[in-house]
């Protein structure tokens, strides 16, 4: 997929999700995939749900009668999230673009806490949380080596500029 979400590969194996593209748009560009409101369909069958920011909480209250205030003290707003029905995995995606030193430097150190908060949010639903950053090239600098190592040590993950679509078990 090229900048802006147009063109690129139309197969699941070759498609990628870019830093500047929202997940719903990227998925909708894949052959045999349709995105309708929260639902992601493959050949007409619902295979997952896609969310931005507050949409995850609307879904949890509607589908599971879960009010976030009963489980966590502050609402976390994912840039994108995808729930795969087949694997019962909720993938939280945070996009971090940086072109100079700033507060994002510390924000990428918080993935373990955020992952645990999402786990508290879905407790009892038999849902696995996968927390992933999409980082700009700025974070390839050697000064981020320790934090990138930490992200993986706490069983979170990161990619630079794009995500492989196969991460979502389509």
PDB file of C-alpha atoms in Angstrom:
ATOM      1  CA  UNK A   1       0.000   0.000   0.000  1.00  0.00           C
ATOM      2  CA  UNK A   2       1.418   3.365  -0.916  1.00  0.00           C
ATOM      3  CA  UNK A   3       1.210   6.687   0.887  1.00  0.00           C
ATOM      4  CA  UNK A   4      -2.371   7.780   1.468  1.00  0.00           C
ATOM      5  CA  UNK A   5      -3.709   4.224   1.396  1.00  0.00           C
ATOM      6  CA  UNK A   6      -4.329   3.958  -2.360  1.00  0.00           C
ATOM      7  CA  UNK A   7      -2.970   1.260  -4.641  1.00  0.00           C
ATOM      8  CA  UNK A   8      -0.369  -1.253  -3.617  1.00  0.00           C
ATOM      9  CA  UNK A   9      -0.912  -4.951  -3.116  1.00  0.00           C
ATOM     10  CA  UNK A  10      -4.423  -6.312  -3.142  1.00  0.00           C
ATOM     11  CA  UNK A  11      -3.592  -9.634  -1.520  1.00  0.00           C
ATOM     12  CA  UNK A  12      -3.620 -10.325   2.176  1.00  0.00           C
ATOM     13  CA  UNK A  13      -0.049 -11.612   2.199  1.00  0.00           C
ATOM     14  CA  UNK A  14       1.394  -8.569   0.449  1.00  0.00           C
ATOM     15  CA  UNK A  15      -0.585  -5.751   2.011  1.00  0.00           C
ATOM     16  CA  UNK A  16       0.745  -3.553   4.757  1.00  0.00           C
ATOM     17  CA  UNK A  17      -0.792  -0.988   7.044  1.00  0.00           C
ATOM     18  CA  UNK A  18       1.075   2.303   7.026  1.00  0.00           C
ATOM     19  CA  UNK A  19       1.751   4.807   9.783  1.00  0.00           C
ATOM     20  CA  UNK A  20      -0.394   7.463   8.081  1.00  0.00           C
ATOM     21  CA  UNK A  21      -3.303   5.159   7.138  1.00  0.00           C
ATOM     22  CA  UNK A  22      -6.106   4.076   9.414  1.00  0.00           C
ATOM     23  CA  UNK A  23      -6.691   0.362   9.778  1.00  0.00           C
ATOM     24  CA  UNK A  24     -10.261   0.340   8.453  1.00  0.00           C
ATOM     25  CA  UNK A  25      -9.146   1.985   5.193  1.00  0.00           C
ATOM     26  CA  UNK A  26      -6.208  -0.390   4.820  1.00  0.00           C
ATOM     27  CA  UNK A  27      -8.416  -3.442   5.378  1.00  0.00           C
ATOM     28  CA  UNK A  28     -11.070  -2.167   2.966  1.00  0.00           C
ATOM     29  CA  UNK A  29      -8.424  -2.068   0.221  1.00  0.00           C
ATOM     30  CA  UNK A  30      -7.795  -5.815   0.485  1.00  0.00           C
ATOM     31  CA  UNK A  31      -9.484  -8.128  -2.006  1.00  0.00           C
ATOM     32  CA  UNK A  32     -12.509  -9.962  -0.532  1.00  0.00           C
ATOM     33  CA  UNK A  33     -12.486  -7.761   2.617  1.00  0.00           C
ATOM     34  CA  UNK A  34     -15.317  -5.338   3.396  1.00  0.00           C
ATOM     35  CA  UNK A  35     -15.504  -2.956   6.343  1.00  0.00           C
ATOM     36  CA  UNK A  36     -18.987  -1.933   7.438  1.00  0.00           C
ATOM     37  CA  UNK A  37     -19.157   0.200  10.563  1.00  0.00           C
ATOM     38  CA  UNK A  38     -17.218  -1.892  13.144  1.00  0.00           C
ATOM     39  CA  UNK A  39     -17.507  -5.164  11.238  1.00  0.00           C
ATOM     40  CA  UNK A  40     -14.794  -6.620   9.033  1.00  0.00           C
ATOM     41  CA  UNK A  41     -16.144  -9.184   6.577  1.00  0.00           C
ATOM     42  CA  UNK A  42     -14.329 -11.623   4.343  1.00  0.00           C
ATOM     43  CA  UNK A  43     -16.439 -12.942   1.492  1.00  0.00           C
ATOM     44  CA  UNK A  44     -19.516 -11.690   3.368  1.00  0.00           C
ATOM     45  CA  UNK A  45     -18.705 -13.435   6.683  1.00  0.00           C
ATOM     46  CA  UNK A  46     -17.875 -11.328   9.774  1.00  0.00           C
ATOM     47  CA  UNK A  47     -14.309 -12.160  10.808  1.00  0.00           C
ATOM     48  CA  UNK A  48     -13.534  -9.255  13.113  1.00  0.00           C
ATOM     49  CA  UNK A  49     -14.162  -5.756  14.315  1.00  0.00           C
ATOM     50  CA  UNK A  50     -12.135  -2.597  13.778  1.00  0.00           C
ATOM     51  CA  UNK A  51     -12.115   0.373  16.159  1.00  0.00           C
ATOM     52  CA  UNK A  52     -10.689   3.869  16.546  1.00  0.00           C
ATOM     53  CA  UNK A  53     -10.440   5.781  19.818  1.00  0.00           C
ATOM     54  CA  UNK A  54     -13.828   5.696  21.635  1.00  0.00           C
ATOM     55  CA  UNK A  55     -15.345   3.057  19.308  1.00  0.00           C
ATOM     56  CA  UNK A  56     -13.810   0.210  21.314  1.00  0.00           C
ATOM     57  CA  UNK A  57     -15.685   1.342  24.429  1.00  0.00           C
ATOM     58  CA  UNK A  58     -18.969   1.731  22.550  1.00  0.00           C
ATOM     59  CA  UNK A  59     -18.561  -1.837  21.291  1.00  0.00           C
ATOM     60  CA  UNK A  60     -17.720  -3.226  24.761  1.00  0.00           C
ATOM     61  CA  UNK A  61     -20.782  -1.668  26.365  1.00  0.00           C
ATOM     62  CA  UNK A  62     -23.102  -2.705  23.522  1.00  0.00           C
ATOM     63  CA  UNK A  63     -21.780  -6.238  22.984  1.00  0.00           C
ATOM     64  CA  UNK A  64     -20.599  -7.217  26.490  1.00  0.00           C
ATOM     65  CA  UNK A  65     -22.236  -4.661  28.814  1.00  0.00           C
ATOM     66  CA  UNK A  66     -18.768  -3.575  29.983  1.00  0.00           C
ATOM     67  CA  UNK A  67     -18.452  -0.010  31.204  1.00  0.00           C
ATOM     68  CA  UNK A  68     -14.775   0.957  31.254  1.00  0.00           C
ATOM     69  CA  UNK A  69     -15.282   2.986  34.464  1.00  0.00           C
ATOM     70  CA  UNK A  70     -16.019  -0.254  36.325  1.00  0.00           C
ATOM     71  CA  UNK A  71     -12.677  -1.776  35.291  1.00  0.00           C
ATOM     72  CA  UNK A  72     -10.028   0.902  34.735  1.00  0.00           C
ATOM     73  CA  UNK A  73      -9.515   4.384  36.149  1.00  0.00           C
ATOM     74  CA  UNK A  74      -8.810   6.202  32.890  1.00  0.00           C
ATOM     75  CA  UNK A  75      -9.973   5.567  29.348  1.00  0.00           C
ATOM     76  CA  UNK A  76      -7.168   4.652  26.956  1.00  0.00           C
ATOM     77  CA  UNK A  77      -7.803   5.688  23.353  1.00  0.00           C
ATOM     78  CA  UNK A  78      -6.158   3.399  20.803  1.00  0.00           C
ATOM     79  CA  UNK A  79      -5.214   4.903  17.457  1.00  0.00           C
ATOM     80  CA  UNK A  80      -6.615   1.713  15.942  1.00  0.00           C
ATOM     81  CA  UNK A  81      -7.690  -1.665  17.267  1.00  0.00           C
ATOM     82  CA  UNK A  82      -8.711  -4.921  15.644  1.00  0.00           C
ATOM     83  CA  UNK A  83     -10.560  -7.816  17.258  1.00  0.00           C
ATOM     84  CA  UNK A  84     -10.106 -11.127  15.445  1.00  0.00           C
ATOM     85  CA  UNK A  85     -13.109 -13.334  16.172  1.00  0.00           C
ATOM     86  CA  UNK A  86     -11.300 -16.565  15.222  1.00  0.00           C
ATOM     87  CA  UNK A  87      -8.272 -16.092  17.506  1.00  0.00           C
ATOM     88  CA  UNK A  88     -10.062 -13.972  20.130  1.00  0.00           C
ATOM     89  CA  UNK A  89      -7.207 -11.468  19.927  1.00  0.00           C
ATOM     90  CA  UNK A  90      -7.622  -7.731  20.371  1.00  0.00           C
ATOM     91  CA  UNK A  91      -4.718  -5.951  18.704  1.00  0.00           C
ATOM     92  CA  UNK A  92      -4.145  -2.445  20.009  1.00  0.00           C
ATOM     93  CA  UNK A  93      -2.227  -0.217  17.613  1.00  0.00           C
ATOM     94  CA  UNK A  94      -0.493   2.969  18.662  1.00  0.00           C
ATOM     95  CA  UNK A  95       1.124   5.106  15.956  1.00  0.00           C
ATOM     96  CA  UNK A  96       4.064   7.258  16.995  1.00  0.00           C
ATOM     97  CA  UNK A  97       5.590   9.702  14.557  1.00  0.00           C
ATOM     98  CA  UNK A  98       8.490  11.803  15.729  1.00  0.00           C
ATOM     99  CA  UNK A  99      10.901  14.114  13.954  1.00  0.00           C
ATOM    100  CA  UNK A 100      12.572  15.617  17.025  1.00  0.00           C
ATOM    101  CA  UNK A 101      13.007  14.920  20.732  1.00  0.00           C
ATOM    102  CA  UNK A 102       9.832  15.279  22.734  1.00  0.00           C
ATOM    103  CA  UNK A 103       7.221  13.605  24.921  1.00  0.00           C
ATOM    104  CA  UNK A 104       6.805  10.624  22.580  1.00  0.00           C
ATOM    105  CA  UNK A 105      10.231   9.473  23.773  1.00  0.00           C
ATOM    106  CA  UNK A 106       8.701   8.507  27.124  1.00  0.00           C
ATOM    107  CA  UNK A 107       5.309   7.475  25.775  1.00  0.00           C
ATOM    108  CA  UNK A 108       6.704   4.426  24.004  1.00  0.00           C
ATOM    109  CA  UNK A 109       7.920   3.159  27.384  1.00  0.00           C
ATOM    110  CA  UNK A 110       4.328   2.731  28.609  1.00  0.00           C
ATOM    111  CA  UNK A 111       3.239  -0.255  26.513  1.00  0.00           C
ATOM    112  CA  UNK A 112       3.373  -2.778  29.377  1.00  0.00           C
ATOM    113  CA  UNK A 113       1.105  -0.644  31.565  1.00  0.00           C
ATOM    114  CA  UNK A 114      -1.329   0.000  28.716  1.00  0.00           C
ATOM    115  CA  UNK A 115      -1.442  -3.665  27.737  1.00  0.00           C
ATOM    116  CA  UNK A 116      -2.267  -4.591  31.339  1.00  0.00           C
ATOM    117  CA  UNK A 117      -5.024  -1.968  31.420  1.00  0.00           C
ATOM    118  CA  UNK A 118      -6.581  -3.406  28.257  1.00  0.00           C
ATOM    119  CA  UNK A 119      -6.329  -6.886  29.830  1.00  0.00           C
ATOM    120  CA  UNK A 120      -8.258  -5.582  32.866  1.00  0.00           C
ATOM    121  CA  UNK A 121     -10.818  -4.042  30.519  1.00  0.00           C
ATOM    122  CA  UNK A 122     -11.614  -7.371  28.801  1.00  0.00           C
ATOM    123  CA  UNK A 123     -11.117  -9.631  31.841  1.00  0.00           C
ATOM    124  CA  UNK A 124     -13.485 -12.580  31.781  1.00  0.00           C
ATOM    125  CA  UNK A 125     -14.067 -12.430  28.014  1.00  0.00           C
ATOM    126  CA  UNK A 126     -11.282 -14.887  27.113  1.00  0.00           C
ATOM    127  CA  UNK A 127      -9.641 -12.257  24.888  1.00  0.00           C
ATOM    128  CA  UNK A 128      -5.894 -12.025  24.357  1.00  0.00           C
ATOM    129  CA  UNK A 129      -4.372  -8.540  24.089  1.00  0.00           C
ATOM    130  CA  UNK A 130      -1.668  -7.797  21.539  1.00  0.00           C
ATOM    131  CA  UNK A 131      -0.106  -4.326  21.852  1.00  0.00           C
ATOM    132  CA  UNK A 132       1.786  -2.968  18.838  1.00  0.00           C
ATOM    133  CA  UNK A 133       3.478   0.308  17.986  1.00  0.00           C
ATOM    134  CA  UNK A 134       3.902   1.625  14.469  1.00  0.00           C
ATOM    135  CA  UNK A 135       6.935   3.881  14.747  1.00  0.00           C
ATOM    136  CA  UNK A 136       8.470   6.388  12.361  1.00  0.00           C
ATOM    137  CA  UNK A 137      12.094   6.091  11.300  1.00  0.00           C
ATOM    138  CA  UNK A 138      13.041   8.541  14.060  1.00  0.00           C
ATOM    139  CA  UNK A 139      12.948   5.624  16.500  1.00  0.00           C
ATOM    140  CA  UNK A 140      15.592   3.682  14.563  1.00  0.00           C
ATOM    141  CA  UNK A 141      18.221   5.884  16.198  1.00  0.00           C
ATOM    142  CA  UNK A 142      20.619   4.015  18.510  1.00  0.00           C
ATOM    143  CA  UNK A 143      19.362   6.053  21.487  1.00  0.00           C
ATOM    144  CA  UNK A 144      16.116   4.033  21.338  1.00  0.00           C
ATOM    145  CA  UNK A 145      17.835   0.629  21.390  1.00  0.00           C
ATOM    146  CA  UNK A 146      17.102   0.014  25.082  1.00  0.00           C
ATOM    147  CA  UNK A 147      13.456   1.020  24.903  1.00  0.00           C
ATOM    148  CA  UNK A 148      12.886  -1.056  21.752  1.00  0.00           C
ATOM    149  CA  UNK A 149      14.423  -4.040  23.537  1.00  0.00           C
ATOM    150  CA  UNK A 150      12.159  -3.360  26.531  1.00  0.00           C
ATOM    151  CA  UNK A 151       9.038  -3.227  24.358  1.00  0.00           C
ATOM    152  CA  UNK A 152       9.669  -6.779  23.182  1.00  0.00           C
ATOM    153  CA  UNK A 153      10.759  -7.987  26.641  1.00  0.00           C
ATOM    154  CA  UNK A 154       7.314  -7.094  28.006  1.00  0.00           C
ATOM    155  CA  UNK A 155       5.645  -8.981  25.125  1.00  0.00           C
ATOM    156  CA  UNK A 156       4.585  -5.933  23.170  1.00  0.00           C
ATOM    157  CA  UNK A 157       5.838  -5.297  19.653  1.00  0.00           C
ATOM    158  CA  UNK A 158       6.763  -2.586  17.199  1.00  0.00           C
ATOM    159  CA  UNK A 159       7.223  -2.071  13.484  1.00  0.00           C
ATOM    160  CA  UNK A 160       8.623   0.847  11.546  1.00  0.00           C
ATOM    161  CA  UNK A 161       6.221   2.818   9.328  1.00  0.00           C
ATOM    162  CA  UNK A 162       3.905  -0.102   8.569  1.00  0.00           C
ATOM    163  CA  UNK A 163       2.350  -3.273   9.895  1.00  0.00           C
ATOM    164  CA  UNK A 164       2.076  -6.573   8.092  1.00  0.00           C
ATOM    165  CA  UNK A 165      -1.591  -7.374   7.528  1.00  0.00           C
ATOM    166  CA  UNK A 166      -0.962 -11.033   8.482  1.00  0.00           C
ATOM    167  CA  UNK A 167      -0.687  -9.751  12.054  1.00  0.00           C
ATOM    168  CA  UNK A 168      -4.509  -9.693  12.043  1.00  0.00           C
ATOM    169  CA  UNK A 169      -5.150 -13.345  11.046  1.00  0.00           C
ATOM    170  CA  UNK A 170      -7.385 -12.464   8.132  1.00  0.00           C
TER     171      UNK A 170
END
